[in-house]
PDB file of C-alpha atoms in Angstrom:
ATOM      1  CA  MET A 797      -0.058   0.020   0.124  1.00  0.00           C
ATOM      2  CA  SER A 798       2.620   2.476  -1.085  1.00  0.00           C
ATOM      3  CA  GLY A 799      -0.064   4.964  -1.986  1.00  0.00           C
ATOM      4  CA  LEU A 800      -1.198   5.537   1.427  1.00  0.00           C
ATOM      5  CA  GLY A 801       0.222   8.904   1.752  1.00  0.00           C
ATOM      6  CA  ARG A 802      -1.811  10.086  -1.075  1.00  0.00           C
ATOM      7  CA  VAL A 803      -5.190   9.315   0.205  1.00  0.00           C
ATOM      8  CA  LYS A 804      -7.227  12.291   0.613  1.00  0.00           C
ATOM      9  CA  LEU A 805     -10.021  13.341   2.813  1.00  0.00           C
ATOM     10  CA  ARG A 806     -12.606  13.185  -0.273  1.00  0.00           C
ATOM     11  CA  HIS A 807     -11.560   9.496  -0.515  1.00  0.00           C
ATOM     12  CA  LEU A 808     -12.763   8.728   2.962  1.00  0.00           C
ATOM     13  CA  GLN A 809     -15.788  10.716   2.580  1.00  0.00           C
ATOM     14  CA  CYS A 810     -16.508   8.747  -0.404  1.00  0.00           C
ATOM     15  CA  LEU A 811     -16.116   5.438   1.258  1.00  0.00           C
ATOM     16  CA  VAL A 812     -18.326   6.486   4.370  1.00  0.00           C
ATOM     17  CA  ALA A 813     -20.960   7.847   2.034  1.00  0.00           C
ATOM     18  CA  ILE A 814     -21.374   4.585  -0.057  1.00  0.00           C
ATOM     19  CA  ALA A 815     -21.297   2.458   3.188  1.00  0.00           C
ATOM     20  CA  ALA A 816     -24.321   4.725   4.520  1.00  0.00           C
ATOM     21  CA  HIS A 817     -26.473   4.572   1.411  1.00  0.00           C
ATOM     22  CA  ARG A 818     -25.342   1.318  -0.217  1.00  0.00           C
ATOM     23  CA  HIS A 819     -25.932   3.149  -3.612  1.00  0.00           C
ATOM     24  CA  MET A 820     -23.388   5.105  -5.613  1.00  0.00           C
ATOM     25  CA  GLY A 821     -26.052   7.524  -6.894  1.00  0.00           C
ATOM     26  CA  ARG A 822     -27.314   8.307  -3.560  1.00  0.00           C
ATOM     27  CA  ALA A 823     -23.803   8.404  -2.079  1.00  0.00           C
ATOM     28  CA  ALA A 824     -23.114  11.041  -4.710  1.00  0.00           C
ATOM     29  CA  GLU A 825     -26.225  13.149  -3.865  1.00  0.00           C
ATOM     30  CA  SER A 826     -25.321  13.235  -0.377  1.00  0.00           C
ATOM     31  CA  LEU A 827     -21.994  14.676  -1.113  1.00  0.00           C
ATOM     32  CA  CYS A 828     -23.412  17.197  -3.783  1.00  0.00           C
ATOM     33  CA  ILE A 829     -21.313  15.559  -6.664  1.00  0.00           C
ATOM     34  CA  SER A 830     -22.063  13.655  -9.870  1.00  0.00           C
ATOM     35  CA  GLN A 831     -22.226   9.872  -9.869  1.00  0.00           C
ATOM     36  CA  PRO A 832     -19.191   9.525 -12.352  1.00  0.00           C
ATOM     37  CA  ALA A 833     -17.401  11.775  -9.786  1.00  0.00           C
ATOM     38  CA  ILE A 834     -17.844   9.446  -6.813  1.00  0.00           C
ATOM     39  CA  SER A 835     -17.029   6.457  -9.087  1.00  0.00           C
ATOM     40  CA  LYS A 836     -13.780   8.106  -9.969  1.00  0.00           C
ATOM     41  CA  THR A 837     -12.971   8.836  -6.503  1.00  0.00           C
ATOM     42  CA  LEU A 838     -13.549   5.298  -5.372  1.00  0.00           C
ATOM     43  CA  THR A 839     -11.437   4.045  -8.284  1.00  0.00           C
ATOM     44  CA  GLU A 840      -8.562   6.350  -7.112  1.00  0.00           C
ATOM     45  CA  LEU A 841      -8.882   5.097  -3.567  1.00  0.00           C
ATOM     46  CA  GLU A 842      -8.948   1.450  -4.605  1.00  0.00           C
ATOM     47  CA  SER A 843      -5.950   2.132  -6.988  1.00  0.00           C
ATOM     48  CA  LEU A 844      -3.996   3.998  -4.203  1.00  0.00           C
ATOM     49  CA  LEU A 845      -4.374   0.888  -1.839  1.00  0.00           C
ATOM     50  CA  ASP A 846      -4.135  -1.734  -4.586  1.00  0.00           C
ATOM     51  CA  THR A 847      -7.368  -3.461  -3.202  1.00  0.00           C
ATOM     52  CA  ALA A 848     -10.928  -3.701  -3.896  1.00  0.00           C
ATOM     53  CA  LEU A 849     -13.207  -1.867  -1.368  1.00  0.00           C
ATOM     54  CA  VAL A 850     -16.614  -1.983  -2.975  1.00  0.00           C
ATOM     55  CA  VAL A 851     -18.538  -4.365  -4.997  1.00  0.00           C
ATOM     56  CA  ARG A 852     -21.317  -2.992  -7.397  1.00  0.00           C
ATOM     57  CA  SER A 853     -24.355  -4.878  -8.591  1.00  0.00           C
ATOM     58  CA  ARG A 854     -27.761  -4.085  -9.701  1.00  0.00           C
ATOM     59  CA  ARG A 855     -29.054  -3.839  -6.176  1.00  0.00           C
ATOM     60  CA  GLY A 856     -26.589  -1.143  -5.093  1.00  0.00           C
ATOM     61  CA  ALA A 857     -23.034  -1.134  -3.628  1.00  0.00           C
ATOM     62  CA  ALA A 858     -21.370  -3.240  -0.874  1.00  0.00           C
ATOM     63  CA  LEU A 859     -18.112  -2.958   0.924  1.00  0.00           C
ATOM     64  CA  THR A 860     -15.715  -5.867   0.673  1.00  0.00           C
ATOM     65  CA  GLU A 861     -14.166  -7.275   3.731  1.00  0.00           C
ATOM     66  CA  LYS A 862     -11.225  -4.896   3.458  1.00  0.00           C
ATOM     67  CA  GLY A 863     -13.567  -1.994   2.721  1.00  0.00           C
ATOM     68  CA  LEU A 864     -15.238  -2.542   6.127  1.00  0.00           C
ATOM     69  CA  VAL A 865     -12.042  -2.636   7.903  1.00  0.00           C
ATOM     70  CA  LEU A 866     -11.155   0.817   6.392  1.00  0.00           C
ATOM     71  CA  LEU A 867     -14.564   1.942   6.950  1.00  0.00           C
ATOM     72  CA  GLY A 868     -14.064   1.650  10.714  1.00  0.00           C
ATOM     73  CA  TYR A 869     -11.039   3.817  10.916  1.00  0.00           C
ATOM     74  CA  ALA A 870     -12.316   6.271   8.138  1.00  0.00           C
ATOM     75  CA  GLY A 871     -15.654   6.982  10.026  1.00  0.00           C
ATOM     76  CA  SER A 872     -13.937   7.634  13.390  1.00  0.00           C
ATOM     77  CA  SER A 873     -11.054   9.712  11.738  1.00  0.00           C
ATOM     78  CA  LEU A 874     -13.837  12.034  10.016  1.00  0.00           C
ATOM     79  CA  ARG A 875     -15.688  12.467  13.317  1.00  0.00           C
ATOM     80  CA  THR A 876     -12.277  13.166  15.149  1.00  0.00           C
ATOM     81  CA  LEU A 877     -11.435  15.722  12.622  1.00  0.00           C
ATOM     82  CA  ARG A 878     -14.756  17.617  12.700  1.00  0.00           C
ATOM     83  CA  GLU A 879     -14.586  17.634  16.373  1.00  0.00           C
ATOM     84  CA  GLY A 880     -11.089  19.250  16.246  1.00  0.00           C
ATOM     85  CA  LEU A 881     -12.308  21.929  13.577  1.00  0.00           C
ATOM     86  CA  ASP A 882     -15.163  22.743  15.783  1.00  0.00           C
ATOM     87  CA  GLN A 883     -12.980  23.639  18.780  1.00  0.00           C
ATOM     88  CA  ILE A 884     -10.498  25.820  16.921  1.00  0.00           C
ATOM     89  CA  SER A 885     -13.108  27.429  14.793  1.00  0.00           C
ATOM     90  CA  SER A 886     -13.609  31.143  15.790  1.00  0.00           C
ATOM     91  CA  ALA A 887     -17.375  30.662  15.055  1.00  0.00           C
ATOM     92  CA  VAL A 888     -17.674  28.020  17.720  1.00  0.00           C
ATOM     93  CA  ARG A 889     -16.991  28.287  21.428  1.00  0.00           C
ATOM     94  CA  SER A 890     -13.712  26.173  22.329  1.00  0.00           C
ATOM     95  CA  ASP A 891     -15.758  23.709  24.575  1.00  0.00           C
ATOM     96  CA  VAL A 892     -18.332  22.802  22.128  1.00  0.00           C
ATOM     97  CA  VAL A 893     -18.149  19.268  21.081  1.00  0.00           C
ATOM     98  CA  THR A 894     -20.620  16.527  19.548  1.00  0.00           C
ATOM     99  CA  ILE A 895     -21.023  13.340  21.034  1.00  0.00           C
ATOM    100  CA  ALA A 896     -22.969  10.643  19.470  1.00  0.00           C
ATOM    101  CA  ILE A 897     -24.402   7.911  22.110  1.00  0.00           C
ATOM    102  CA  GLY A 898     -26.031   4.517  21.154  1.00  0.00           C
ATOM    103  CA  THR A 899     -28.519   3.273  23.559  1.00  0.00           C
ATOM    104  CA  LEU A 900     -30.860   0.508  24.106  1.00  0.00           C
ATOM    105  CA  PRO A 901     -34.357   1.399  25.190  1.00  0.00           C
ATOM    106  CA  THR A 902     -33.845  -0.038  28.699  1.00  0.00           C
ATOM    107  CA  VAL A 903     -30.801   2.137  29.264  1.00  0.00           C
ATOM    108  CA  ALA A 904     -32.281   5.028  27.537  1.00  0.00           C
ATOM    109  CA  SER A 905     -34.874   5.518  30.295  1.00  0.00           C
ATOM    110  CA  THR A 906     -32.833   4.888  33.196  1.00  0.00           C
ATOM    111  CA  VAL A 907     -28.955   5.567  33.170  1.00  0.00           C
ATOM    112  CA  VAL A 908     -28.908   7.970  30.105  1.00  0.00           C
ATOM    113  CA  PRO A 909     -31.018  10.692  31.383  1.00  0.00           C
ATOM    114  CA  ARG A 910     -29.143  11.169  34.633  1.00  0.00           C
ATOM    115  CA  ALA A 911     -25.903  10.677  33.142  1.00  0.00           C
ATOM    116  CA  VAL A 912     -26.530  13.424  30.690  1.00  0.00           C
ATOM    117  CA  GLN A 913     -27.649  15.837  33.365  1.00  0.00           C
ATOM    118  CA  LEU A 914     -24.487  15.245  35.421  1.00  0.00           C
ATOM    119  CA  PHE A 915     -22.325  15.577  32.384  1.00  0.00           C
ATOM    120  CA  LYS A 916     -23.925  18.776  31.326  1.00  0.00           C
ATOM    121  CA  GLN A 917     -23.101  20.239  34.571  1.00  0.00           C
ATOM    122  CA  SER A 918     -19.554  20.453  33.561  1.00  0.00           C
ATOM    123  CA  TRP A 919     -19.984  20.524  29.713  1.00  0.00           C
ATOM    124  CA  PRO A 920     -23.132  22.688  29.180  1.00  0.00           C
ATOM    125  CA  ALA A 921     -22.177  23.615  25.660  1.00  0.00           C
ATOM    126  CA  ALA A 922     -21.753  20.171  24.369  1.00  0.00           C
ATOM    127  CA  ARG A 923     -24.079  18.714  21.642  1.00  0.00           C
ATOM    128  CA  LEU A 924     -25.298  15.405  22.549  1.00  0.00           C
ATOM    129  CA  SER A 925     -26.942  12.967  19.923  1.00  0.00           C
ATOM    130  CA  VAL A 926     -28.770  10.004  21.403  1.00  0.00           C
ATOM    131  CA  ARG A 927     -29.767   7.027  19.157  1.00  0.00           C
ATOM    132  CA  ALA A 928     -32.018   4.219  20.540  1.00  0.00           C
ATOM    133  CA  GLY A 929     -32.018   0.874  18.735  1.00  0.00           C
ATOM    134  CA  VAL A 930     -31.383  -2.581  18.928  1.00  0.00           C
ATOM    135  CA  ASN A 931     -27.900  -3.821  19.944  1.00  0.00           C
ATOM    136  CA  ALA A 932     -26.597  -5.160  16.783  1.00  0.00           C
ATOM    137  CA  ASP A 933     -27.700  -1.954  14.727  1.00  0.00           C
ATOM    138  CA  LEU A 934     -25.826   0.285  17.253  1.00  0.00           C
ATOM    139  CA  LEU A 935     -22.634  -1.757  17.306  1.00  0.00           C
ATOM    140  CA  ALA A 936     -22.576  -1.649  13.345  1.00  0.00           C
ATOM    141  CA  LEU A 937     -22.890   2.330  13.760  1.00  0.00           C
ATOM    142  CA  LEU A 938     -20.218   2.136  16.372  1.00  0.00           C
ATOM    143  CA  LYS A 939     -17.692   0.113  14.262  1.00  0.00           C
ATOM    144  CA  ARG A 940     -18.269   2.633  11.332  1.00  0.00           C
ATOM    145  CA  GLY A 941     -17.475   5.453  13.608  1.00  0.00           C
ATOM    146  CA  GLU A 942     -20.841   7.080  13.550  1.00  0.00           C
ATOM    147  CA  LEU A 943     -21.253   6.556  17.238  1.00  0.00           C
ATOM    148  CA  ASP A 944     -18.816   7.187  20.033  1.00  0.00           C
ATOM    149  CA  LEU A 945     -20.229   4.708  22.616  1.00  0.00           C
ATOM    150  CA  VAL A 946     -23.099   2.118  23.169  1.00  0.00           C
ATOM    151  CA  LEU A 947     -24.968   1.443  26.248  1.00  0.00           C
ATOM    152  CA  GLY A 948     -26.551  -1.890  25.910  1.00  0.00           C
ATOM    153  CA  ARG A 949     -25.855  -5.597  26.130  1.00  0.00           C
ATOM    154  CA  LEU A 950     -22.822  -7.763  25.577  1.00  0.00           C
ATOM    155  CA  ALA A 951     -22.932  -9.065  22.029  1.00  0.00           C
ATOM    156  CA  GLU A 952     -21.883 -12.593  20.603  1.00  0.00           C
ATOM    157  CA  PRO A 953     -18.103 -12.809  20.405  1.00  0.00           C
ATOM    158  CA  ALA A 954     -18.139 -12.584  16.658  1.00  0.00           C
ATOM    159  CA  GLU A 955     -19.764  -9.169  16.927  1.00  0.00           C
ATOM    160  CA  MET A 956     -17.133  -7.922  19.482  1.00  0.00           C
ATOM    161  CA  GLN A 957     -14.127  -8.010  17.188  1.00  0.00           C
ATOM    162  CA  GLY A 958     -12.549  -4.383  17.705  1.00  0.00           C
ATOM    163  CA  LEU A 959     -14.644  -3.781  20.384  1.00  0.00           C
ATOM    164  CA  SER A 960     -14.394  -3.536  24.248  1.00  0.00           C
ATOM    165  CA  TYR A 961     -17.182  -4.192  26.773  1.00  0.00           C
ATOM    166  CA  GLU A 962     -17.558  -2.858  30.361  1.00  0.00           C
ATOM    167  CA  HIS A 963     -20.005  -4.588  32.543  1.00  0.00           C
ATOM    168  CA  PHE A 964     -22.190  -2.419  34.702  1.00  0.00           C
ATOM    169  CA  TYR A 965     -25.036  -4.344  36.201  1.00  0.00           C
ATOM    170  CA  GLU A 966     -27.421  -7.135  35.491  1.00  0.00           C
ATOM    171  CA  GLU A 967     -31.054  -6.315  34.771  1.00  0.00           C
ATOM    172  CA  GLU A 968     -34.131  -8.797  34.887  1.00  0.00           C
ATOM    173  CA  LEU A 969     -36.752  -9.440  32.514  1.00  0.00           C
ATOM    174  CA  VAL A 970     -40.198  -9.196  33.662  1.00  0.00           C
ATOM    175  CA  LEU A 971     -43.860  -9.806  32.503  1.00  0.00           C
ATOM    176  CA  VAL A 972     -46.090  -6.812  32.768  1.00  0.00           C
ATOM    177  CA  ALA A 973     -49.709  -6.068  31.754  1.00  0.00           C
ATOM    178  CA  ARG A 974     -52.337  -3.516  32.524  1.00  0.00           C
ATOM    179  CA  PRO A 975     -54.198  -3.248  35.844  1.00  0.00           C
ATOM    180  CA  GLY A 976     -57.066  -5.721  36.014  1.00  0.00           C
ATOM    181  CA  HIS A 977     -55.473  -8.181  33.711  1.00  0.00           C
ATOM    182  CA  PRO A 978     -56.801 -11.702  34.247  1.00  0.00           C
ATOM    183  CA  LEU A 979     -53.341 -12.800  35.103  1.00  0.00           C
ATOM    184  CA  ALA A 980     -52.872 -10.057  37.728  1.00  0.00           C
ATOM    185  CA  VAL A 981     -54.750 -12.068  40.402  1.00  0.00           C
ATOM    186  CA  GLY A 982     -51.945 -12.358  42.989  1.00  0.00           C
ATOM    187  CA  HIS A 983     -51.023 -16.133  42.649  1.00  0.00           C
ATOM    188  CA  GLN A 984     -47.956 -17.375  40.686  1.00  0.00           C
ATOM    189  CA  VAL A 985     -48.540 -17.454  36.933  1.00  0.00           C
ATOM    190  CA  GLU A 986     -47.464 -20.408  34.962  1.00  0.00           C
ATOM    191  CA  PRO A 987     -45.584 -19.856  31.655  1.00  0.00           C
ATOM    192  CA  ALA A 988     -48.218 -21.979  29.792  1.00  0.00           C
ATOM    193  CA  ALA A 989     -51.051 -19.432  31.085  1.00  0.00           C
ATOM    194  CA  VAL A 990     -49.117 -16.581  29.691  1.00  0.00           C
ATOM    195  CA  LEU A 991     -49.484 -18.057  25.940  1.00  0.00           C
ATOM    196  CA  ALA A 992     -53.254 -17.985  26.322  1.00  0.00           C
ATOM    197  CA  TYR A 993     -52.795 -14.352  25.779  1.00  0.00           C
ATOM    198  CA  PRO A 994     -51.511 -11.863  23.191  1.00  0.00           C
ATOM    199  CA  MET A 995     -47.691 -10.984  23.856  1.00  0.00           C
ATOM    200  CA  VAL A 996     -45.525  -8.160  22.936  1.00  0.00           C
ATOM    201  CA  ILE A 997     -41.802  -9.391  22.549  1.00  0.00           C
ATOM    202  CA  ALA A 998     -38.559  -8.396  21.019  1.00  0.00           C
ATOM    203  CA  PRO A 999     -37.813  -9.183  17.632  1.00  0.00           C
ATOM    204  CA  VAL A1000     -35.486 -12.258  16.760  1.00  0.00           C
ATOM    205  CA  GLY A1001     -31.853 -11.440  16.810  1.00  0.00           C
ATOM    206  CA  THR A1002     -32.130  -9.365  20.050  1.00  0.00           C
ATOM    207  CA  ALA A1003     -30.564 -10.392  23.342  1.00  0.00           C
ATOM    208  CA  ILE A1004     -33.973 -10.064  25.128  1.00  0.00           C
ATOM    209  CA  ARG A1005     -35.603 -12.372  22.542  1.00  0.00           C
ATOM    210  CA  HIS A1006     -33.038 -15.016  23.030  1.00  0.00           C
ATOM    211  CA  SER A1007     -33.742 -14.957  26.532  1.00  0.00           C
ATOM    212  CA  VAL A1008     -37.515 -15.203  26.148  1.00  0.00           C
ATOM    213  CA  ASP A1009     -37.371 -17.925  23.679  1.00  0.00           C
ATOM    214  CA  LEU A1010     -34.952 -19.815  26.134  1.00  0.00           C
ATOM    215  CA  PHE A1011     -37.486 -19.494  28.863  1.00  0.00           C
ATOM    216  CA  PHE A1012     -40.418 -20.900  27.051  1.00  0.00           C
ATOM    217  CA  LEU A1013     -38.209 -23.735  25.754  1.00  0.00           C
ATOM    218  CA  ARG A1014     -37.036 -24.754  29.149  1.00  0.00           C
ATOM    219  CA  HIS A1015     -40.876 -25.345  29.912  1.00  0.00           C
ATOM    220  CA  GLY A1016     -41.507 -27.246  26.684  1.00  0.00           C
ATOM    221  CA  LEU A1017     -43.299 -24.375  24.984  1.00  0.00           C
ATOM    222  CA  GLY A1018     -42.808 -22.358  22.053  1.00  0.00           C
ATOM    223  CA  ILE A1019     -43.921 -18.687  21.405  1.00  0.00           C
ATOM    224  CA  GLY A1020     -47.566 -18.341  20.366  1.00  0.00           C
ATOM    225  CA  ARG A1021     -48.890 -17.066  17.127  1.00  0.00           C
ATOM    226  CA  ASP A1022     -50.660 -14.116  18.617  1.00  0.00           C
ATOM    227  CA  THR A1023     -47.482 -11.922  19.098  1.00  0.00           C
ATOM    228  CA  VAL A1024     -46.344  -8.509  18.256  1.00  0.00           C
ATOM    229  CA  GLU A1025     -42.367  -8.013  17.824  1.00  0.00           C
ATOM    230  CA  THR A1026     -41.212  -4.442  18.443  1.00  0.00           C
ATOM    231  CA  VAL A1027     -38.417  -2.629  20.054  1.00  0.00           C
ATOM    232  CA  SER A1028     -40.673   0.484  20.440  1.00  0.00           C
ATOM    233  CA  ASP A1029     -41.546   1.047  23.995  1.00  0.00           C
ATOM    234  CA  THR A1030     -43.934   3.668  23.159  1.00  0.00           C
ATOM    235  CA  PHE A1031     -46.040   1.364  20.962  1.00  0.00           C
ATOM    236  CA  SER A1032     -45.803  -1.463  23.476  1.00  0.00           C
ATOM    237  CA  ARG A1033     -46.852   0.559  26.373  1.00  0.00           C
ATOM    238  CA  ALA A1034     -50.059   1.904  24.552  1.00  0.00           C
ATOM    239  CA  TYR A1035     -50.888  -1.559  23.122  1.00  0.00           C
ATOM    240  CA  VAL A1036     -50.647  -3.252  26.388  1.00  0.00           C
ATOM    241  CA  CYS A1037     -52.556  -0.718  28.404  1.00  0.00           C
ATOM    242  CA  SER A1038     -55.564  -0.900  25.996  1.00  0.00           C
ATOM    243  CA  SER A1039     -55.635  -4.734  25.323  1.00  0.00           C
ATOM    244  CA  GLN A1040     -55.278  -8.303  27.093  1.00  0.00           C
ATOM    245  CA  ALA A1041     -51.658  -8.463  25.870  1.00  0.00           C
ATOM    246  CA  VAL A1042     -48.619  -9.451  28.165  1.00  0.00           C
ATOM    247  CA  TRP A1043     -45.196  -7.533  27.474  1.00  0.00           C
ATOM    248  CA  VAL A1044     -41.959  -9.308  28.188  1.00  0.00           C
ATOM    249  CA  ILE A1045     -39.442  -6.647  28.688  1.00  0.00           C
ATOM    250  CA  ALA A1046     -36.185  -5.490  30.670  1.00  0.00           C
ATOM    251  CA  ILE A1047     -37.465  -3.833  34.055  1.00  0.00           C
ATOM    252  CA  GLY A1048     -35.533  -0.701  33.382  1.00  0.00           C
ATOM    253  CA  VAL A1049     -38.087   0.189  30.404  1.00  0.00           C
ATOM    254  CA  VAL A1050     -40.938  -0.158  32.659  1.00  0.00           C
ATOM    255  CA  GLU A1051     -39.928   0.942  36.097  1.00  0.00           C
ATOM    256  CA  GLU A1052     -41.914   4.311  36.040  1.00  0.00           C
ATOM    257  CA  ASP A1053     -45.072   2.390  34.867  1.00  0.00           C
ATOM    258  CA  LEU A1054     -44.865   0.077  37.797  1.00  0.00           C
ATOM    259  CA  ARG A1055     -44.219   2.862  40.273  1.00  0.00           C
ATOM    260  CA  THR A1056     -47.179   4.860  39.161  1.00  0.00           C
ATOM    261  CA  GLY A1057     -49.384   1.724  38.548  1.00  0.00           C
ATOM    262  CA  ARG A1058     -49.892   2.316  34.817  1.00  0.00           C
ATOM    263  CA  LEU A1059     -48.565  -1.325  34.485  1.00  0.00           C
ATOM    264  CA  VAL A1060     -48.350  -4.170  36.989  1.00  0.00           C
ATOM    265  CA  ARG A1061     -45.866  -6.915  37.129  1.00  0.00           C
ATOM    266  CA  LEU A1062     -47.069 -10.494  36.885  1.00  0.00           C
ATOM    267  CA  PRO A1063     -45.711 -12.912  39.372  1.00  0.00           C
ATOM    268  CA  CYS A1064     -44.237 -15.458  37.252  1.00  0.00           C
ATOM    269  CA  VAL A1065     -41.469 -16.943  39.643  1.00  0.00           C
ATOM    270  CA  ALA A1066     -39.831 -18.945  36.722  1.00  0.00           C
ATOM    271  CA  LEU A1067     -38.930 -15.962  34.942  1.00  0.00           C
ATOM    272  CA  ASN A1068     -35.642 -15.330  36.531  1.00  0.00           C
ATOM    273  CA  THR A1069     -33.810 -14.345  33.445  1.00  0.00           C
ATOM    274  CA  ARG A1070     -31.174 -11.540  33.802  1.00  0.00           C
ATOM    275  CA  ALA A1071     -29.077  -9.872  31.276  1.00  0.00           C
ATOM    276  CA  SER A1072     -25.806  -7.831  31.374  1.00  0.00           C
ATOM    277  CA  VAL A1073     -25.933  -3.959  30.823  1.00  0.00           C
ATOM    278  CA  GLY A1074     -22.834  -2.321  30.127  1.00  0.00           C
ATOM    279  CA  LEU A1075     -20.603   0.165  27.850  1.00  0.00           C
ATOM    280  CA  THR A1076     -19.136  -0.877  24.480  1.00  0.00           C
ATOM    281  CA  LEU A1077     -16.371   1.062  22.837  1.00  0.00           C
ATOM    282  CA  ARG A1078     -14.098   0.708  19.930  1.00  0.00           C
ATOM    283  CA  SER A1079     -10.711  -0.706  21.104  1.00  0.00           C
ATOM    284  CA  ASP A1080      -8.541   1.336  18.631  1.00  0.00           C
ATOM    285  CA  VAL A1081      -9.995   4.653  19.531  1.00  0.00           C
ATOM    286  CA  VAL A1082      -8.697   6.915  22.387  1.00  0.00           C
ATOM    287  CA  PRO A1083     -11.785   8.963  23.514  1.00  0.00           C
ATOM    288  CA  SER A1084     -11.515  12.513  23.477  1.00  0.00           C
ATOM    289  CA  ARG A1085     -11.459  14.700  26.800  1.00  0.00           C
ATOM    290  CA  ALA A1086     -15.377  15.453  26.346  1.00  0.00           C
ATOM    291  CA  VAL A1087     -16.140  11.586  25.695  1.00  0.00           C
ATOM    292  CA  ARG A1088     -13.935  10.655  28.782  1.00  0.00           C
ATOM    293  CA  ALA A1089     -16.213  13.049  30.817  1.00  0.00           C
ATOM    294  CA  LEU A1090     -19.278  11.352  29.710  1.00  0.00           C
ATOM    295  CA  LEU A1091     -18.072   7.985  30.423  1.00  0.00           C
ATOM    296  CA  ASP A1092     -17.212   9.157  34.070  1.00  0.00           C
ATOM    297  CA  SER A1093     -20.738  10.321  34.369  1.00  0.00           C
ATOM    298  CA  VAL A1094     -22.175   7.069  32.950  1.00  0.00           C
ATOM    299  CA  ARG A1095     -20.141   5.118  35.095  1.00  0.00           C
ATOM    300  CA  GLN A1096     -21.201   6.851  38.233  1.00  0.00           C
ATOM    301  CA  VAL A1097     -24.938   6.693  37.358  1.00  0.00           C
ATOM    302  CA  ALA A1098     -24.624   3.099  36.317  1.00  0.00           C
ATOM    303  CA  ALA A1099     -22.960   2.337  39.771  1.00  0.00           C
ATOM    304  CA  GLN A1100     -25.725   4.137  41.645  1.00  0.00           C
ATOM    305  CA  ARG A1101     -28.103   2.008  39.742  1.00  0.00           C
ATOM    306  CA  ALA A1102     -26.412  -1.237  40.501  1.00  0.00           C
ATOM    307  CA  ALA A1103     -26.294  -0.499  44.046  1.00  0.00           C
ATOM    308  CA  GLY A1104     -30.002   0.636  44.405  1.00  0.00           C
ATOM    309  CA  ALA A1105     -33.038  -1.400  44.985  1.00  0.00           C
ATOM    310  CA  ARG A1106     -35.153  -2.555  42.141  1.00  0.00           C
ATOM    311  CA  PRO A1107     -38.909  -1.997  42.042  1.00  0.00           C
ATOM    312  CA  SER A1108     -41.067  -4.988  42.723  1.00  0.00           C
TER     313      SER A1108
END
């Protein structure tokens, strides 16, 4: 790779745009250039590095294995450069930075709000972007450099290449329903009884869904047909409160609902599944001063939560 010294900023921007849009034309539009121009830029980059980075087809454009490796470094490099330019720009205060946070819904409603409040006491001008989603999607964005950190679950070993994970605490899964639900009668609920009602569960491929599937399999049961799969806590809450549905969810998402009585926890003693909640970072990136300050706030709030009592 003797051409490494001739790689320009526009080459990296081209690669990141193609990865984001998976289409040469749309990537060109996002950069305000023509499609022939972005094709030429990509060809230059591949020639400089003497390797194929993108495979084009009728369905669009996909990065090769080497393209994905370079993407991780290109994305984080562009973010770091933008942060540096912001800090030296005369039009922006020197303490203004942008931090992109990825979070699962369970952490978005518990640790993240309090950590942001604590962080803002020292960094009031910092701009924060909080993106909620499923763990796999968030980790993909982290690897591409579009996120600075992810608060969520520990992924499978194959997904953790180039990443580091710091465990904070374990969170239990609970069954919840609206007040007055037929199963909310005080005695222990058997797993088979749950399947007699509609269920709201996380989609296949998420850590929660894996735990739910294992729970029912241990009792010789499978997920019923009358289910809604979603990661939207807003939809799930509204649907469960207006129906006979039962929601299987991490307790952090519904803590406030249980406290106020909007939802009730069903006493299913067999559901003792717990999942790790923690912090994922890229192992090849040194966090900026602002990110380190945010991480300190996150760790402090997570430690308080780990030591605190859980609602019943």
